[in-house]
């Protein structure tokens, strides 16, 4: 119980509040066709996720560090498994493993594993020079490159971008020189050019990017979905049409609204004020994660929190941005809010890891 006493309640309450809102919004988006079944499953996902978070919170620092190689290996094996005959293709991406009664998205597990691996590998930063040694940079890039390549092979552009954001955040916290960042940025631009000029991206992903630049190019496909999402959000006004009362949401005009486009339910039914509340909670989770990392006296904890903050920040900005038509559709969920077991589990495990860093810092102080 001493570990629970050291838990950061602000982080817990914000994540729990977002999860509760996610259950309500999922219920509203699916009530007309499925009743409360999706909401019940969403609540079960949250319960399991919170249990995983508290289990991670109870681990001592030595056990957590010792488990890093196994976690990274499990993440890589999961990504390899999804590319084998065990994997299933859903919405154009071979990103899932179907199990009796549920499905697993290994890329979500890989996010947690990569955060731990980068924190462990980069924790030996030369604090005197305040910069990473070349060997540390090579090791970190290698650790990130493996899951990134396997995720792009699915292909899953959204998860690949999240993994990239995590790596950049971890390197930034660890003390990577600005000059090296510039070279990495140039390499990333080169990879992006190759992605658009070679078959690296699937055709549906190309269509999504084209629809972002030219919405009129796909009026019956992704262009239609984005247009309906923007219409729903715009019709919410200041305070929304009321939960379970949104005309677009209850009319079923937005396919799979309870997953990637759940923010549009908030915009239509809770209005600008409700949607802004979700944005505020997401940003609170990001800022609180950064604060806990900054206060940690352990390099492992600082880098881990930096990677997780980069993960949550990128996914929040990208998901909300694509709902507003400000970012291309990449299929990333809104942390703690979008329906999905794998995403919910990984987000709550990340909360447990941040809580573990916070608890370790509090124990040192006391």
GROMACS .gro file of C-alpha atoms in nm:
model
  366
    1UNK     CA    1   0.000   0.000   0.000
    2UNK     CA    2   0.297   0.234   0.038
    3UNK     CA    3   0.338   0.242  -0.341
    4UNK     CA    4  -0.024   0.347  -0.381
    5UNK     CA    5   0.031   0.628  -0.134
    6UNK     CA    6   0.305   0.763  -0.363
    7UNK     CA    7   0.076   0.754  -0.670
    8UNK     CA    8   0.028   1.082  -0.857
    9UNK     CA    9  -0.346   1.139  -0.814
   10UNK     CA   10  -0.362   1.418  -1.072
   11UNK     CA   11  -0.238   1.188  -1.347
   12UNK     CA   12  -0.469   0.908  -1.235
   13UNK     CA   13  -0.779   1.130  -1.219
   14UNK     CA   14  -0.711   1.285  -1.561
   15UNK     CA   15  -0.660   0.947  -1.728
   16UNK     CA   16  -0.966   0.801  -1.552
   17UNK     CA   17  -1.175   1.103  -1.654
   18UNK     CA   18  -1.075   1.063  -2.018
   19UNK     CA   19  -1.153   0.690  -2.003
   20UNK     CA   20  -1.497   0.757  -1.853
   21UNK     CA   21  -1.571   1.014  -2.125
   22UNK     CA   22  -1.456   0.759  -2.383
   23UNK     CA   23  -1.705   0.503  -2.252
   24UNK     CA   24  -1.991   0.756  -2.266
   25UNK     CA   25  -1.899   0.878  -2.615
   26UNK     CA   26  -1.863   0.520  -2.742
   27UNK     CA   27  -2.203   0.436  -2.595
   28UNK     CA   28  -2.360   0.735  -2.769
   29UNK     CA   29  -2.194   0.657  -3.104
   30UNK     CA   30  -2.306   0.291  -3.102
   31UNK     CA   31  -2.635   0.302  -2.909
   32UNK     CA   32  -2.853   0.316  -3.221
   33UNK     CA   33  -2.705  -0.003  -3.368
   34UNK     CA   34  -2.561  -0.201  -3.076
   35UNK     CA   35  -2.724  -0.071  -2.759
   36UNK     CA   36  -2.480  -0.063  -2.469
   37UNK     CA   37  -2.264  -0.359  -2.577
   38UNK     CA   38  -1.968  -0.149  -2.696
   39UNK     CA   39  -1.985   0.067  -2.385
   40UNK     CA   40  -1.977  -0.242  -2.162
   41UNK     CA   41  -1.677  -0.379  -2.348
   42UNK     CA   42  -1.513  -0.038  -2.329
   43UNK     CA   43  -1.565  -0.030  -1.952
   44UNK     CA   44  -1.412  -0.377  -1.925
   45UNK     CA   45  -1.110  -0.260  -2.127
   46UNK     CA   46  -1.065   0.033  -1.889
   47UNK     CA   47  -1.092  -0.194  -1.585
   48UNK     CA   48  -0.828  -0.432  -1.724
   49UNK     CA   49  -0.607  -0.139  -1.822
   50UNK     CA   50  -0.622   0.013  -1.474
   51UNK     CA   51  -0.541  -0.326  -1.320
   52UNK     CA   52  -0.234  -0.349  -1.545
   53UNK     CA   53  -0.132   0.004  -1.445
   54UNK     CA   54  -0.147  -0.077  -1.073
   55UNK     CA   55   0.048  -0.400  -1.132
   56UNK     CA   56   0.325  -0.203  -1.308
   57UNK     CA   57   0.317   0.058  -1.034
   58UNK     CA   58   0.398  -0.205  -0.773
   59UNK     CA   59   0.720  -0.316  -0.947
   60UNK     CA   60   1.042  -0.200  -0.787
   61UNK     CA   61   1.304  -0.025  -1.001
   62UNK     CA   62   1.537  -0.325  -1.018
   63UNK     CA   63   1.262  -0.559  -1.138
   64UNK     CA   64   1.141  -0.306  -1.394
   65UNK     CA   65   1.490  -0.256  -1.541
   66UNK     CA   66   1.548  -0.632  -1.549
   67UNK     CA   67   1.224  -0.683  -1.744
   68UNK     CA   68   1.319  -0.438  -2.023
   69UNK     CA   69   1.491  -0.691  -2.256
   70UNK     CA   70   1.197  -0.931  -2.223
   71UNK     CA   71   0.948  -0.651  -2.291
   72UNK     CA   72   1.137  -0.539  -2.602
   73UNK     CA   73   1.167  -0.898  -2.726
   74UNK     CA   74   0.793  -0.952  -2.670
   75UNK     CA   75   0.715  -0.634  -2.866
   76UNK     CA   76   0.931  -0.740  -3.162
   77UNK     CA   77   0.795  -1.096  -3.163
   78UNK     CA   78   0.441  -0.958  -3.162
   79UNK     CA   79   0.518  -0.744  -3.466
   80UNK     CA   80   0.674  -1.044  -3.642
   81UNK     CA   81   0.371  -1.258  -3.556
   82UNK     CA   82   0.129  -1.010  -3.712
   83UNK     CA   83   0.321  -1.037  -4.042
   84UNK     CA   84   0.294  -1.417  -4.030
   85UNK     CA   85  -0.017  -1.623  -4.111
   86UNK     CA   86  -0.134  -1.540  -3.757
   87UNK     CA   87  -0.198  -1.179  -3.861
   88UNK     CA   88  -0.527  -1.043  -3.991
   89UNK     CA   89  -0.587  -0.755  -4.231
   90UNK     CA   90  -0.843  -0.498  -4.115
   91UNK     CA   91  -0.911  -0.174  -4.303
   92UNK     CA   92  -0.619  -0.236  -4.538
   93UNK     CA   93  -0.351  -0.292  -4.272
   94UNK     CA   94  -0.218  -0.627  -4.148
   95UNK     CA   95  -0.196  -0.503  -3.790
   96UNK     CA   96  -0.406  -0.745  -3.587
   97UNK     CA   97  -0.396  -1.093  -3.439
   98UNK     CA   98  -0.743  -1.242  -3.399
   99UNK     CA   99  -0.796  -1.444  -3.080
  100UNK     CA  100  -1.116  -1.609  -2.955
  101UNK     CA  101  -1.346  -1.326  -2.849
  102UNK     CA  102  -1.104  -1.037  -2.909
  103UNK     CA  103  -0.817  -0.910  -3.121
  104UNK     CA  104  -0.472  -0.776  -3.033
  105UNK     CA  105  -0.274  -0.499  -3.208
  106UNK     CA  106   0.096  -0.575  -3.141
  107UNK     CA  107   0.202  -0.223  -3.241
  108UNK     CA  108   0.044  -0.096  -2.919
  109UNK     CA  109   0.252  -0.337  -2.713
  110UNK     CA  110   0.558  -0.229  -2.910
  111UNK     CA  111   0.509   0.134  -2.802
  112UNK     CA  112   0.547   0.039  -2.436
  113UNK     CA  113   0.840  -0.191  -2.512
  114UNK     CA  114   1.022   0.074  -2.715
  115UNK     CA  115   0.981   0.338  -2.445
  116UNK     CA  116   1.138   0.104  -2.190
  117UNK     CA  117   1.417  -0.003  -2.425
  118UNK     CA  118   1.514   0.352  -2.522
  119UNK     CA  119   1.512   0.464  -2.159
  120UNK     CA  120   1.737   0.175  -2.061
  121UNK     CA  121   1.979   0.222  -2.353
  122UNK     CA  122   2.008   0.601  -2.327
  123UNK     CA  123   2.016   0.627  -1.948
  124UNK     CA  124   2.398   0.622  -1.946
  125UNK     CA  125   2.424   0.966  -2.106
  126UNK     CA  126   2.747   1.145  -2.034
  127UNK     CA  127   2.610   1.402  -1.790
  128UNK     CA  128   2.938   1.597  -1.787
  129UNK     CA  129   2.920   1.681  -2.157
  130UNK     CA  130   2.540   1.679  -2.153
  131UNK     CA  131   2.529   1.491  -2.481
  132UNK     CA  132   2.492   1.135  -2.598
  133UNK     CA  133   2.793   0.935  -2.710
  134UNK     CA  134   2.790   0.809  -3.069
  135UNK     CA  135   2.756   0.453  -2.948
  136UNK     CA  136   2.443   0.544  -2.748
  137UNK     CA  137   2.294   0.714  -3.054
  138UNK     CA  138   2.361   0.408  -3.273
  139UNK     CA  139   2.211   0.173  -3.016
  140UNK     CA  140   1.903   0.390  -2.970
  141UNK     CA  141   1.850   0.425  -3.344
  142UNK     CA  142   1.883   0.050  -3.385
  143UNK     CA  143   1.628  -0.018  -3.113
  144UNK     CA  144   1.381   0.220  -3.276
  145UNK     CA  145   1.450   0.105  -3.633
  146UNK     CA  146   1.345  -0.257  -3.574
  147UNK     CA  147   0.983  -0.194  -3.463
  148UNK     CA  148   0.955   0.098  -3.706
  149UNK     CA  149   1.047  -0.125  -4.003
  150UNK     CA  150   0.812  -0.403  -3.891
  151UNK     CA  151   0.524  -0.159  -3.840
  152UNK     CA  152   0.577  -0.004  -4.185
  153UNK     CA  153   0.573  -0.355  -4.333
  154UNK     CA  154   0.210  -0.397  -4.218
  155UNK     CA  155   0.179  -0.107  -4.329
  156UNK     CA  156   0.061   0.111  -4.037
  157UNK     CA  157   0.164   0.470  -4.099
  158UNK     CA  158  -0.002   0.608  -3.785
  159UNK     CA  159   0.178   0.374  -3.544
  160UNK     CA  160   0.505   0.431  -3.730
  161UNK     CA  161   0.472   0.805  -3.675
  162UNK     CA  162   0.400   0.749  -3.305
  163UNK     CA  163   0.710   0.531  -3.269
  164UNK     CA  164   0.913   0.801  -3.443
  165UNK     CA  165   0.775   1.068  -3.208
  166UNK     CA  166   0.867   0.852  -2.908
  167UNK     CA  167   1.224   0.807  -3.033
  168UNK     CA  168   1.267   1.179  -3.101
  169UNK     CA  169   1.135   1.265  -2.753
  170UNK     CA  170   1.362   1.011  -2.584
  171UNK     CA  171   1.669   1.139  -2.770
  172UNK     CA  172   1.579   1.500  -2.687
  173UNK     CA  173   1.552   1.426  -2.315
  174UNK     CA  174   1.872   1.219  -2.321
  175UNK     CA  175   2.072   1.512  -2.465
  176UNK     CA  176   2.114   1.449  -2.837
  177UNK     CA  177   2.305   1.732  -3.005
  178UNK     CA  178   2.111   1.970  -3.231
  179UNK     CA  179   2.346   1.891  -3.519
  180UNK     CA  180   2.264   1.521  -3.501
  181UNK     CA  181   1.893   1.607  -3.483
  182UNK     CA  182   1.935   1.802  -3.808
  183UNK     CA  183   2.088   1.497  -3.979
  184UNK     CA  184   1.810   1.274  -3.850
  185UNK     CA  185   1.549   1.523  -3.971
  186UNK     CA  186   1.707   1.518  -4.316
  187UNK     CA  187   1.699   1.138  -4.312
  188UNK     CA  188   1.331   1.144  -4.210
  189UNK     CA  189   1.251   1.376  -4.500
  190UNK     CA  190   1.430   1.139  -4.737
  191UNK     CA  191   1.229   0.844  -4.604
  192UNK     CA  192   0.906   1.043  -4.648
  193UNK     CA  193   0.996   1.117  -5.008
  194UNK     CA  194   1.066   0.747  -5.068
  195UNK     CA  195   0.733   0.658  -4.906
  196UNK     CA  196   0.544   0.878  -5.151
  197UNK     CA  197   0.742   0.778  -5.459
  198UNK     CA  198   0.767   0.402  -5.399
  199UNK     CA  199   0.515   0.127  -5.303
  200UNK     CA  200   0.615   0.164  -4.935
  201UNK     CA  201   0.269   0.302  -4.851
  202UNK     CA  202  -0.049   0.113  -4.931
  203UNK     CA  203  -0.286   0.265  -5.184
  204UNK     CA  204  -0.547   0.346  -4.918
  205UNK     CA  205  -0.283   0.542  -4.724
  206UNK     CA  206  -0.193   0.737  -5.037
  207UNK     CA  207  -0.563   0.810  -5.086
  208UNK     CA  208  -0.588   0.942  -4.730
  209UNK     CA  209  -0.297   1.178  -4.781
  210UNK     CA  210  -0.435   1.289  -5.116
  211UNK     CA  211  -0.774   1.355  -4.955
  212UNK     CA  212  -0.602   1.576  -4.696
  213UNK     CA  213  -0.446   1.796  -4.963
  214UNK     CA  214  -0.744   1.776  -5.199
  215UNK     CA  215  -1.066   1.676  -5.013
  216UNK     CA  216  -1.263   1.690  -5.338
  217UNK     CA  217  -1.044   1.412  -5.484
  218UNK     CA  218  -1.227   1.138  -5.289
  219UNK     CA  219  -1.577   1.270  -5.213
  220UNK     CA  220  -1.729   0.924  -5.160
  221UNK     CA  221  -1.444   0.775  -4.957
  222UNK     CA  222  -1.219   0.926  -4.690
  223UNK     CA  223  -1.311   1.272  -4.818
  224UNK     CA  224  -1.674   1.200  -4.732
  225UNK     CA  225  -1.586   1.077  -4.382
  226UNK     CA  226  -1.373   1.380  -4.301
  227UNK     CA  227  -1.640   1.615  -4.438
  228UNK     CA  228  -1.906   1.451  -4.218
  229UNK     CA  229  -1.679   1.469  -3.913
  230UNK     CA  230  -1.616   1.841  -3.963
  231UNK     CA  231  -1.989   1.896  -4.015
  232UNK     CA  232  -2.072   1.714  -3.693
  233UNK     CA  233  -1.816   1.910  -3.490
  234UNK     CA  234  -1.927   2.239  -3.641
  235UNK     CA  235  -2.292   2.173  -3.561
  236UNK     CA  236  -2.220   2.131  -3.189
  237UNK     CA  237  -2.188   2.501  -3.114
  238UNK     CA  238  -2.077   2.606  -2.768
  239UNK     CA  239  -2.252   2.342  -2.556
  240UNK     CA  240  -2.350   2.071  -2.803
  241UNK     CA  241  -2.677   1.906  -2.899
  242UNK     CA  242  -2.673   1.684  -2.593
  243UNK     CA  243  -2.540   1.334  -2.523
  244UNK     CA  244  -2.726   1.076  -2.737
  245UNK     CA  245  -2.886   1.366  -2.929
  246UNK     CA  246  -2.634   1.447  -3.205
  247UNK     CA  247  -2.799   1.430  -3.546
  248UNK     CA  248  -2.490   1.305  -3.733
  249UNK     CA  249  -2.383   1.067  -3.457
  250UNK     CA  250  -2.725   0.913  -3.397
  251UNK     CA  251  -2.793   0.904  -3.772
  252UNK     CA  252  -2.485   0.690  -3.833
  253UNK     CA  253  -2.338   0.924  -4.094
  254UNK     CA  254  -1.978   0.871  -3.977
  255UNK     CA  255  -1.840   0.513  -4.017
  256UNK     CA  256  -1.641   0.375  -3.720
  257UNK     CA  257  -1.700   0.697  -3.532
  258UNK     CA  258  -1.634   0.537  -3.192
  259UNK     CA  259  -1.269   0.461  -3.278
  260UNK     CA  260  -1.058   0.713  -3.469
  261UNK     CA  261  -1.328   0.980  -3.490
  262UNK     CA  262  -1.471   0.968  -3.138
  263UNK     CA  263  -1.368   1.331  -3.089
  264UNK     CA  264  -1.642   1.427  -3.336
  265UNK     CA  265  -1.900   1.281  -3.096
  266UNK     CA  266  -1.773   1.516  -2.827
  267UNK     CA  267  -1.775   1.811  -3.066
  268UNK     CA  268  -2.132   1.750  -3.179
  269UNK     CA  269  -2.295   1.639  -2.854
  270UNK     CA  270  -2.087   1.820  -2.591
  271UNK     CA  271  -2.000   2.124  -2.802
  272UNK     CA  272  -1.690   2.342  -2.800
  273UNK     CA  273  -1.678   2.347  -2.419
  274UNK     CA  274  -1.692   1.967  -2.389
  275UNK     CA  275  -1.439   1.913  -2.667
  276UNK     CA  276  -1.208   2.172  -2.511
  277UNK     CA  277  -1.236   1.984  -2.182
  278UNK     CA  278  -1.106   1.668  -2.352
  279UNK     CA  279  -0.818   1.861  -2.507
  280UNK     CA  280  -0.734   2.009  -2.166
  281UNK     CA  281  -0.732   1.666  -1.999
  282UNK     CA  282  -0.512   1.517  -2.272
  283UNK     CA  283  -0.265   1.804  -2.239
  284UNK     CA  284  -0.272   1.773  -1.860
  285UNK     CA  285  -0.167   1.408  -1.893
  286UNK     CA  286   0.120   1.510  -2.124
  287UNK     CA  287   0.238   1.797  -1.904
  288UNK     CA  288   0.207   1.594  -1.584
  289UNK     CA  289   0.411   1.314  -1.742
  290UNK     CA  290   0.682   1.565  -1.837
  291UNK     CA  291   0.683   1.719  -1.489
  292UNK     CA  292   0.723   1.379  -1.325
  293UNK     CA  293   1.011   1.303  -1.563
  294UNK     CA  294   1.183   1.635  -1.494
  295UNK     CA  295   1.159   1.580  -1.119
  296UNK     CA  296   1.305   1.231  -1.141
  297UNK     CA  297   1.667   1.205  -1.032
  298UNK     CA  298   1.707   0.889  -1.237
  299UNK     CA  299   1.800   0.918  -1.607
  300UNK     CA  300   1.598   0.605  -1.688
  301UNK     CA  301   1.284   0.763  -1.540
  302UNK     CA  302   1.339   1.097  -1.716
  303UNK     CA  303   1.387   0.940  -2.059
  304UNK     CA  304   1.097   0.698  -2.011
  305UNK     CA  305   0.861   0.982  -1.918
  306UNK     CA  306   0.989   1.186  -2.214
  307UNK     CA  307   0.915   0.903  -2.457
  308UNK     CA  308   0.566   0.849  -2.312
  309UNK     CA  309   0.489   1.222  -2.320
  310UNK     CA  310   0.594   1.232  -2.687
  311UNK     CA  311   0.365   0.935  -2.755
  312UNK     CA  312   0.060   1.091  -2.588
  313UNK     CA  313   0.124   1.436  -2.733
  314UNK     CA  314   0.165   1.318  -3.091
  315UNK     CA  315  -0.138   1.090  -3.081
  316UNK     CA  316  -0.358   1.358  -2.925
  317UNK     CA  317  -0.253   1.627  -3.173
  318UNK     CA  318  -0.277   1.395  -3.474
  319UNK     CA  319  -0.615   1.246  -3.378
  320UNK     CA  320  -0.779   1.579  -3.291
  321UNK     CA  321  -0.615   1.741  -3.593
  322UNK     CA  322  -0.751   1.480  -3.836
  323UNK     CA  323  -1.098   1.522  -3.683
  324UNK     CA  324  -1.075   1.894  -3.752
  325UNK     CA  325  -0.934   1.845  -4.101
  326UNK     CA  326  -0.602   1.999  -3.997
  327UNK     CA  327  -0.400   1.675  -4.020
  328UNK     CA  328  -0.414   1.379  -4.262
  329UNK     CA  329  -0.607   1.071  -4.152
  330UNK     CA  330  -0.358   0.814  -4.024
  331UNK     CA  331  -0.577   0.595  -3.803
  332UNK     CA  332  -0.425   0.675  -3.463
  333UNK     CA  333  -0.666   0.658  -3.167
  334UNK     CA  334  -0.724   0.936  -2.914
  335UNK     CA  335  -0.545   0.822  -2.594
  336UNK     CA  336  -0.783   0.684  -2.328
  337UNK     CA  337  -1.091   0.793  -2.527
  338UNK     CA  338  -1.108   0.593  -2.852
  339UNK     CA  339  -1.260   0.246  -2.829
  340UNK     CA  340  -1.007  -0.038  -2.849
  341UNK     CA  341  -0.861  -0.284  -2.602
  342UNK     CA  342  -0.498  -0.283  -2.717
  343UNK     CA  343  -0.479   0.096  -2.719
  344UNK     CA  344  -0.647   0.126  -2.380
  345UNK     CA  345  -0.420  -0.135  -2.223
  346UNK     CA  346  -0.102   0.025  -2.356
  347UNK     CA  347  -0.209   0.374  -2.245
  348UNK     CA  348  -0.284   0.257  -1.892
  349UNK     CA  349   0.040   0.055  -1.872
  350UNK     CA  350   0.218   0.379  -1.968
  351UNK     CA  351   0.037   0.556  -1.682
  352UNK     CA  352   0.158   0.280  -1.452
  353UNK     CA  353   0.516   0.332  -1.572
  354UNK     CA  354   0.497   0.708  -1.516
  355UNK     CA  355   0.345   0.641  -1.175
  356UNK     CA  356   0.631   0.403  -1.102
  357UNK     CA  357   0.884   0.678  -1.181
  358UNK     CA  358   0.691   0.921  -0.958
  359UNK     CA  359   0.670   0.670  -0.673
  360UNK     CA  360   1.044   0.599  -0.695
  361UNK     CA  361   1.118   0.972  -0.674
  362UNK     CA  362   0.889   1.015  -0.374
  363UNK     CA  363   1.049   0.720  -0.196
  364UNK     CA  364   1.395   0.874  -0.243
  365UNK     CA  365   1.276   1.207  -0.103
  366UNK     CA  366   1.106   1.048   0.196
   0.00000   0.00000   0.00000
